[in-house]
mmCIF file of N, CA and C in Angstrom:
data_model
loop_
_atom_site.group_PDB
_atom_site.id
_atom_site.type_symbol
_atom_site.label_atom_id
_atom_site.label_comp_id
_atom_site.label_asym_id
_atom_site.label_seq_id
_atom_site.Cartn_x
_atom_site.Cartn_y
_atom_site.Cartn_z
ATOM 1 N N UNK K 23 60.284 5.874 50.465
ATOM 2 C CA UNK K 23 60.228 5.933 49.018
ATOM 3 C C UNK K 23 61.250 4.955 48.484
ATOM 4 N N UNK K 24 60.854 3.977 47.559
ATOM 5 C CA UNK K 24 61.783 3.361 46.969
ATOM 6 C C UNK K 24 61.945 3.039 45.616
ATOM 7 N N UNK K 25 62.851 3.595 44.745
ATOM 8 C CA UNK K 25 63.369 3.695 43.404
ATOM 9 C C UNK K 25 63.196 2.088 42.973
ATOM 10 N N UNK K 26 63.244 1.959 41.878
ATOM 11 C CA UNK K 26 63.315 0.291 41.535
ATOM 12 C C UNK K 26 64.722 0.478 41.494
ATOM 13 N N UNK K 27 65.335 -1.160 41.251
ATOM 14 C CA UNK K 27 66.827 -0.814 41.070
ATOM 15 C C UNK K 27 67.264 -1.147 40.100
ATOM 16 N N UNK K 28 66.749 -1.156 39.137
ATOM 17 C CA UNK K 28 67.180 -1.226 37.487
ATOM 18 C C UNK K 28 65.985 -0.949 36.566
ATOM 19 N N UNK K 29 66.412 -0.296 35.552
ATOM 20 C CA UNK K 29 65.322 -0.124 34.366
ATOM 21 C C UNK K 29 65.913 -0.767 32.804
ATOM 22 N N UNK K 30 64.850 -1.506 32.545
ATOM 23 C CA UNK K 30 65.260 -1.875 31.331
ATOM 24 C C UNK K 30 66.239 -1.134 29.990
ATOM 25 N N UNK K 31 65.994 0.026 30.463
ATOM 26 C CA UNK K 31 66.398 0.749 29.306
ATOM 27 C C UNK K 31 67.647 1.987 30.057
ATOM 28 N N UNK K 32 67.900 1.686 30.895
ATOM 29 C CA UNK K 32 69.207 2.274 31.674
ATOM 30 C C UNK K 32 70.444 1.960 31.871
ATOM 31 N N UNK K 33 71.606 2.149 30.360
ATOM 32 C CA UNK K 33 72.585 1.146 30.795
ATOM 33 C C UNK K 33 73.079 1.216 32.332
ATOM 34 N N UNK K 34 74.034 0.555 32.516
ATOM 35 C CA UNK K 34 74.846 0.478 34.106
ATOM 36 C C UNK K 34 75.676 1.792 34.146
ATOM 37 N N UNK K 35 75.726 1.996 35.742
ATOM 38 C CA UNK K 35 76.033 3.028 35.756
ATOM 39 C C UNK K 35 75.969 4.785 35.020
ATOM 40 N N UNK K 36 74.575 4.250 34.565
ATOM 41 C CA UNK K 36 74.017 5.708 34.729
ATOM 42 C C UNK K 36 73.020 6.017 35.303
ATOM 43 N N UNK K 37 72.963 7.512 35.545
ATOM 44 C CA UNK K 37 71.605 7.790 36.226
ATOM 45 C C UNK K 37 70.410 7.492 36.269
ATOM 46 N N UNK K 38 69.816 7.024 37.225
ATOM 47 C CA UNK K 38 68.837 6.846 37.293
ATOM 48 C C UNK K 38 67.587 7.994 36.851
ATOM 49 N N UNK K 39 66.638 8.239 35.731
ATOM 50 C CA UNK K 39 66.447 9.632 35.247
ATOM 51 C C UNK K 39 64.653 9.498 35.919
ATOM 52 N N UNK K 40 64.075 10.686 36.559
ATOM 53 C CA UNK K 40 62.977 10.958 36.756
ATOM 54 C C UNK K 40 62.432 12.044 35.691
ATOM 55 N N UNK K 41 61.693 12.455 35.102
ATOM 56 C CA UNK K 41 60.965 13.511 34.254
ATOM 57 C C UNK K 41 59.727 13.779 35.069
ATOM 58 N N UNK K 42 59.444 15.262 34.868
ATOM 59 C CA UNK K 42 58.463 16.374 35.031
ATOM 60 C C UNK K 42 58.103 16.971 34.356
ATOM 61 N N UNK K 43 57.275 16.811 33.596
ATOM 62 C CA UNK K 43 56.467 17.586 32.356
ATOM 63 C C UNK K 43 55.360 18.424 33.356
ATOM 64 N N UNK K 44 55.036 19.607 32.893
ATOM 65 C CA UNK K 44 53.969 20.471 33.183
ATOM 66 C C UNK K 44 53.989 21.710 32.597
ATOM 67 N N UNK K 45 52.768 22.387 32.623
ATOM 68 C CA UNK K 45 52.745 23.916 32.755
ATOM 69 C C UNK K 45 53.386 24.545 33.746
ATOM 70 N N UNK K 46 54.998 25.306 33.763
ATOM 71 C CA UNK K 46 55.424 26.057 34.671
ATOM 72 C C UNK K 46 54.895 27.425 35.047
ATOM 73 N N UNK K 47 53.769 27.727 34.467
ATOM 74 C CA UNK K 47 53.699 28.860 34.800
ATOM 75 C C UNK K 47 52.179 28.911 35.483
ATOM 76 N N UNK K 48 51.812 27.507 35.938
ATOM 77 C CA UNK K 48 50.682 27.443 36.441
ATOM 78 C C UNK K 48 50.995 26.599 37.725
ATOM 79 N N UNK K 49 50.854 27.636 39.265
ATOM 80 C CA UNK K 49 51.064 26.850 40.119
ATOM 81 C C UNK K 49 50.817 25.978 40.962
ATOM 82 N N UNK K 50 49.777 25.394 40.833
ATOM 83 C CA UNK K 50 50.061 23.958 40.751
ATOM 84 C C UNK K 50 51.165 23.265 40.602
ATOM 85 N N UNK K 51 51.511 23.354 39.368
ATOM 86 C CA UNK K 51 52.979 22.634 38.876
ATOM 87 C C UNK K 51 54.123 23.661 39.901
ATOM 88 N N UNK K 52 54.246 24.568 40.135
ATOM 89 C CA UNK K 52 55.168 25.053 40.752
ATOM 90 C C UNK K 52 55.440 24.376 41.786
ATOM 91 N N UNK K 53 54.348 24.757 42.724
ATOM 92 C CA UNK K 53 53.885 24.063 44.109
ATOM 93 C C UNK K 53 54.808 22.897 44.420
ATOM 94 N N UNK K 54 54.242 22.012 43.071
ATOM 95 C CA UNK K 54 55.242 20.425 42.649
ATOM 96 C C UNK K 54 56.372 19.906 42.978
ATOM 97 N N UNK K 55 56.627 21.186 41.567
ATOM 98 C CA UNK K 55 58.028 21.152 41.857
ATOM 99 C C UNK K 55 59.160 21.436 42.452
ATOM 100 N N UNK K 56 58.735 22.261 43.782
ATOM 101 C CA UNK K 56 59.354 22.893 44.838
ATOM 102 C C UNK K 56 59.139 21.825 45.880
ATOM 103 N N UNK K 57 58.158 21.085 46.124
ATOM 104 C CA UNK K 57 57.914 20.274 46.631
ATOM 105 C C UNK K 57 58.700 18.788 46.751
ATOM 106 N N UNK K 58 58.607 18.949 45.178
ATOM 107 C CA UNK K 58 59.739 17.450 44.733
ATOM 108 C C UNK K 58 60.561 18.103 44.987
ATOM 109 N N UNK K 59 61.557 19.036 44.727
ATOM 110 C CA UNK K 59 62.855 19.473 44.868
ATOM 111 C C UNK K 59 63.485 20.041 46.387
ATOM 112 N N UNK K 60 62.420 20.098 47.080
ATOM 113 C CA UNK K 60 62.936 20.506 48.376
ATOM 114 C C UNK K 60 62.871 19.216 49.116
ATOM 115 N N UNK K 61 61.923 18.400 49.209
ATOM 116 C CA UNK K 61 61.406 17.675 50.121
ATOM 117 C C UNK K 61 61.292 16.160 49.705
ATOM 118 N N UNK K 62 61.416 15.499 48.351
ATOM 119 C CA UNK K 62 61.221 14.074 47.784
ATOM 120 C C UNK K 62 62.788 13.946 47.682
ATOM 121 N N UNK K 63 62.966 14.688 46.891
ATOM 122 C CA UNK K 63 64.493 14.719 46.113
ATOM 123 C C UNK K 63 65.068 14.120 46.717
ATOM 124 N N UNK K 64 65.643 14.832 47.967
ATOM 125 C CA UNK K 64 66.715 14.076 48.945
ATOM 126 C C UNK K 64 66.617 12.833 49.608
ATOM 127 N N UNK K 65 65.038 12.662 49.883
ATOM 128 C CA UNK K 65 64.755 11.102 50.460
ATOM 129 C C UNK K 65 65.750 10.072 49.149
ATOM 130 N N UNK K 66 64.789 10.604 47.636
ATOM 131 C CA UNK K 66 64.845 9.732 46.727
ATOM 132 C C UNK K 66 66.723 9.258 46.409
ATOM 133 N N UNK K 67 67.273 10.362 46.598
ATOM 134 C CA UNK K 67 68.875 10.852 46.502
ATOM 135 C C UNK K 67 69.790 9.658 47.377
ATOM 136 N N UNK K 68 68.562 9.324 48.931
ATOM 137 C CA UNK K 68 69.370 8.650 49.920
ATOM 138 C C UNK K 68 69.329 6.968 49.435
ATOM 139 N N UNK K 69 67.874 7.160 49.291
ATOM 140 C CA UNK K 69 67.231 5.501 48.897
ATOM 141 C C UNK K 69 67.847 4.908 47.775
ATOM 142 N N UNK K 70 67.916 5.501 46.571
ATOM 143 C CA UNK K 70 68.329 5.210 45.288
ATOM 144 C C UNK K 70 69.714 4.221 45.169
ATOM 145 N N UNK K 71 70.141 4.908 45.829
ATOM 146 C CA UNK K 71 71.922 3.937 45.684
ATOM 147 C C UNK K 71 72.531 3.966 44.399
ATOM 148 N N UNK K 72 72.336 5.367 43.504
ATOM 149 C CA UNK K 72 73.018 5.243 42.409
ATOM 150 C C UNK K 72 72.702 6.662 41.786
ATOM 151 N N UNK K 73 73.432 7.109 41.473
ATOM 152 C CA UNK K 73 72.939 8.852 40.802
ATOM 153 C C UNK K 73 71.419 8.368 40.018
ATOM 154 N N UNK K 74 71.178 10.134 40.520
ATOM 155 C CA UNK K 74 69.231 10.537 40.224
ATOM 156 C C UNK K 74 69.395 11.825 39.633
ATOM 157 N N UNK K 75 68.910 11.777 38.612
ATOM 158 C CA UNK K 75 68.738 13.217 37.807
ATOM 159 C C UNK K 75 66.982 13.302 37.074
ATOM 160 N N UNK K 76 66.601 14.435 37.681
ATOM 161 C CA UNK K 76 65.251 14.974 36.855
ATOM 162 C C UNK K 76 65.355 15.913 35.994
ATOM 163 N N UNK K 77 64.681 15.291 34.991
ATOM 164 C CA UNK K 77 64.597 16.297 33.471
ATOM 165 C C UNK K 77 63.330 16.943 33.898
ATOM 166 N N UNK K 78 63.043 18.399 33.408
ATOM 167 C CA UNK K 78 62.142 19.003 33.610
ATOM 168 C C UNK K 78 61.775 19.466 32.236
ATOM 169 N N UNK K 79 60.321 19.473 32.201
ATOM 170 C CA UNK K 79 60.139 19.831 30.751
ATOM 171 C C UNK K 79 58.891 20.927 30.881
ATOM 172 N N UNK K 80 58.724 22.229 30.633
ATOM 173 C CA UNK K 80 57.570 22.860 30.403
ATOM 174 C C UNK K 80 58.114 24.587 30.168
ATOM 175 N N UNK K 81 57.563 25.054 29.895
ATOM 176 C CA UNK K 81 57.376 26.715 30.078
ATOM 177 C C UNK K 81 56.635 27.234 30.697
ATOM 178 N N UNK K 82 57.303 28.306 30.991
ATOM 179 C CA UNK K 82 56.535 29.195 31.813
ATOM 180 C C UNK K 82 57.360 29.195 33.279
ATOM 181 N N UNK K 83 58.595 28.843 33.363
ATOM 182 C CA UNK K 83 59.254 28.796 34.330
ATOM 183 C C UNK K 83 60.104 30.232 35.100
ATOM 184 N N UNK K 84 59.151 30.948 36.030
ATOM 185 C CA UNK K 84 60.118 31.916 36.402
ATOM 186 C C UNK K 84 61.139 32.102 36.742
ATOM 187 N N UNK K 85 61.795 33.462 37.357
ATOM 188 C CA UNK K 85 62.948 33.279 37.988
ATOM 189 C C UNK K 85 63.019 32.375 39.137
ATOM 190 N N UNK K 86 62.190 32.595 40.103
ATOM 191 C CA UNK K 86 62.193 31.488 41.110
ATOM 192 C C UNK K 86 62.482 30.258 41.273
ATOM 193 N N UNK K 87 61.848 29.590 40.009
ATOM 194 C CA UNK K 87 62.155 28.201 39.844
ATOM 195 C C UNK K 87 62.906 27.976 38.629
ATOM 196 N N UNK K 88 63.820 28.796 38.460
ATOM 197 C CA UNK K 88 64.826 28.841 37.233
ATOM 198 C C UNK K 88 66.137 28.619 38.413
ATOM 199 N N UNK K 89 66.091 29.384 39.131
ATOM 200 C CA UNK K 89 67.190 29.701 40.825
ATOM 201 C C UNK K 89 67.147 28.059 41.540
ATOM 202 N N UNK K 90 65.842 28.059 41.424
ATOM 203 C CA UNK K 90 65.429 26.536 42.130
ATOM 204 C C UNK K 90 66.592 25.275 41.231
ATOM 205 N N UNK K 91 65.960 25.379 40.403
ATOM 206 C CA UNK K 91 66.296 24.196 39.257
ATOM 207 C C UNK K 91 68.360 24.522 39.272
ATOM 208 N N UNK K 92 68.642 25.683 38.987
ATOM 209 C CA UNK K 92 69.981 25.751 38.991
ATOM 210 C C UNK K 92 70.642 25.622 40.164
ATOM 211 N N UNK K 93 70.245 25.505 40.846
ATOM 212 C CA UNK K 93 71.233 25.398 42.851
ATOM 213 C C UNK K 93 71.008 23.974 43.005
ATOM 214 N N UNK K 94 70.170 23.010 42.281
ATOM 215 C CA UNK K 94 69.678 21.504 42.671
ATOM 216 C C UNK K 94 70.935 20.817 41.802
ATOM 217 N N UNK K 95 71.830 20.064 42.030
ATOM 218 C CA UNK K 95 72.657 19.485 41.179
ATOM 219 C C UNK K 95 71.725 18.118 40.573
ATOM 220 N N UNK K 96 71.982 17.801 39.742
ATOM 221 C CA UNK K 96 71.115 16.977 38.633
ATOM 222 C C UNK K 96 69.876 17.252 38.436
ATOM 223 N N UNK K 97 69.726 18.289 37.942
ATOM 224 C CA UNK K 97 68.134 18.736 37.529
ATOM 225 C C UNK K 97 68.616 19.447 36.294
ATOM 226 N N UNK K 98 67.837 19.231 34.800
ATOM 227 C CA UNK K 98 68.353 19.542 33.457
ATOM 228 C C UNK K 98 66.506 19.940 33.674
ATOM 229 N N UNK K 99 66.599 21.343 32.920
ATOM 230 C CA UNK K 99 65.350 22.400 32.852
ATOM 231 C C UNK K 99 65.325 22.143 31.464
ATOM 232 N N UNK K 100 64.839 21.613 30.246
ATOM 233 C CA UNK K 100 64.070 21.604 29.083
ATOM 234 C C UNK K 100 64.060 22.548 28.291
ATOM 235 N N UNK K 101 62.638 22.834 29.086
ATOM 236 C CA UNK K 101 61.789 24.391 28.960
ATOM 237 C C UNK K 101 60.781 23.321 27.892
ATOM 238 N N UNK K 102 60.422 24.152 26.973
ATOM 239 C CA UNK K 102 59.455 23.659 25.935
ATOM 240 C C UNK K 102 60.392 22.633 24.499
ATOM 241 N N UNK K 103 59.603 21.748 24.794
ATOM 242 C CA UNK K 103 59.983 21.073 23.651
ATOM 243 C C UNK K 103 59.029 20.724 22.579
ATOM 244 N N UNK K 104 58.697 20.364 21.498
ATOM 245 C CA UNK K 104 58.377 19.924 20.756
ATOM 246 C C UNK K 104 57.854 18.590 20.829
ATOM 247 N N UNK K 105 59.205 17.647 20.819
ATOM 248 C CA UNK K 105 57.999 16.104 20.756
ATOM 249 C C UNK K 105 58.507 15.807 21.959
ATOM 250 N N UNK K 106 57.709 15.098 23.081
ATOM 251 C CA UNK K 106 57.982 15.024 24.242
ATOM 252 C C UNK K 106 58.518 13.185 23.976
ATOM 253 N N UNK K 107 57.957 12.960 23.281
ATOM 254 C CA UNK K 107 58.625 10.433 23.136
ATOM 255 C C UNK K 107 59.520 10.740 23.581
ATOM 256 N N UNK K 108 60.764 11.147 22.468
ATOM 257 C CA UNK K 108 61.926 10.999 22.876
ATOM 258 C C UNK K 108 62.052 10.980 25.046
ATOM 259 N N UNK K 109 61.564 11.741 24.995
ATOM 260 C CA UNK K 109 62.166 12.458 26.612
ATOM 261 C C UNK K 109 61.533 11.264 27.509
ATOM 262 N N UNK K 110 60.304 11.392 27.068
ATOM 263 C CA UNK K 110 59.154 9.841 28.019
ATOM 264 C C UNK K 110 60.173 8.684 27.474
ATOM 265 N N UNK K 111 60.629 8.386 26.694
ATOM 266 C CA UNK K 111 61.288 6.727 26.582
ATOM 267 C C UNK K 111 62.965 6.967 27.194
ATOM 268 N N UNK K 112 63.411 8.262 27.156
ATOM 269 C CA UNK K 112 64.391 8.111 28.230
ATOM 270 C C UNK K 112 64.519 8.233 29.654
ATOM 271 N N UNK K 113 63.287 8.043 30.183
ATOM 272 C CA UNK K 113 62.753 8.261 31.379
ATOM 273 C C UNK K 113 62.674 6.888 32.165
ATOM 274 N N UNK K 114 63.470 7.078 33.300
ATOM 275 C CA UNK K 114 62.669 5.627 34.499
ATOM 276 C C UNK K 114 61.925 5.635 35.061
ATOM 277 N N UNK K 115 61.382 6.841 35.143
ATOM 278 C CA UNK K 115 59.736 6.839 35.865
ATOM 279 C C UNK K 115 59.328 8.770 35.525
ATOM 280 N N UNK K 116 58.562 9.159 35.888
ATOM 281 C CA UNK K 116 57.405 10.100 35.615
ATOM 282 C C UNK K 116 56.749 10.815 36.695
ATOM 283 N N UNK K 117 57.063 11.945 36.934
ATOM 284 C CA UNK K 117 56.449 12.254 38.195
ATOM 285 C C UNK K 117 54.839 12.995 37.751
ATOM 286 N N UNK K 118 54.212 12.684 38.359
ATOM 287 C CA UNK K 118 53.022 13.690 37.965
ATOM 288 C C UNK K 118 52.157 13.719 39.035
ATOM 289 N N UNK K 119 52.156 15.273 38.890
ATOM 290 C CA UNK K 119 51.716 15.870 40.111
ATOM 291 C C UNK K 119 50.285 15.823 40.378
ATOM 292 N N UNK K 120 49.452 15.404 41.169
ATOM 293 C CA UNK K 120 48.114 15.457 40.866
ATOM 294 C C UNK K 120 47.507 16.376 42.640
#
């Protein structure tokens, strides 16, 4: 897996930011995101060469993956927002789960 190594819109020295938008309470998206967080994350963590933080954005997030999201250091949980731009234009890439 390999991160690009700069984004236009990322000053220096900050994180490199991934986003996850979904329905949390439909698993599918769970599946995902246990998936990214157990098993991508750390590849992405090694490759990157510069702090990685995923914003997560949806509801419907149980305890499970409330436990998940809080034990992962750089993972910011959302929950439901309103207008999602803002969050997509501070984003360096987009995960979506298919």
């Amino acid at each position: 897996i390999t991160l690009p190594a700069t984004a236009q819109h990322t000053p220096v020295g900050e994180p490199f930011t991934l986003l996850f938008v979904g329905n949390l309470g439909y698993y599918p998206n769970q599946d995902a995101l246990h998936y990214l967080v157990q098993k991508i994350l750390p590849i992405c963590r090694i490759s990157a060469g510069r702090d990685l933080r995923v914003v997560v954005v949806g509801s419907g997030a149980g305890r499970g993956l409330l436990r998940l999201m809080a034990a992962e250091p750089g993972i910011i949980y959302r929950g439901y927002v309103d207008d999602l731009m803002p969050i997509y234009r501070a984003a360096d890439a987009t995960i979506v789960p298919l």
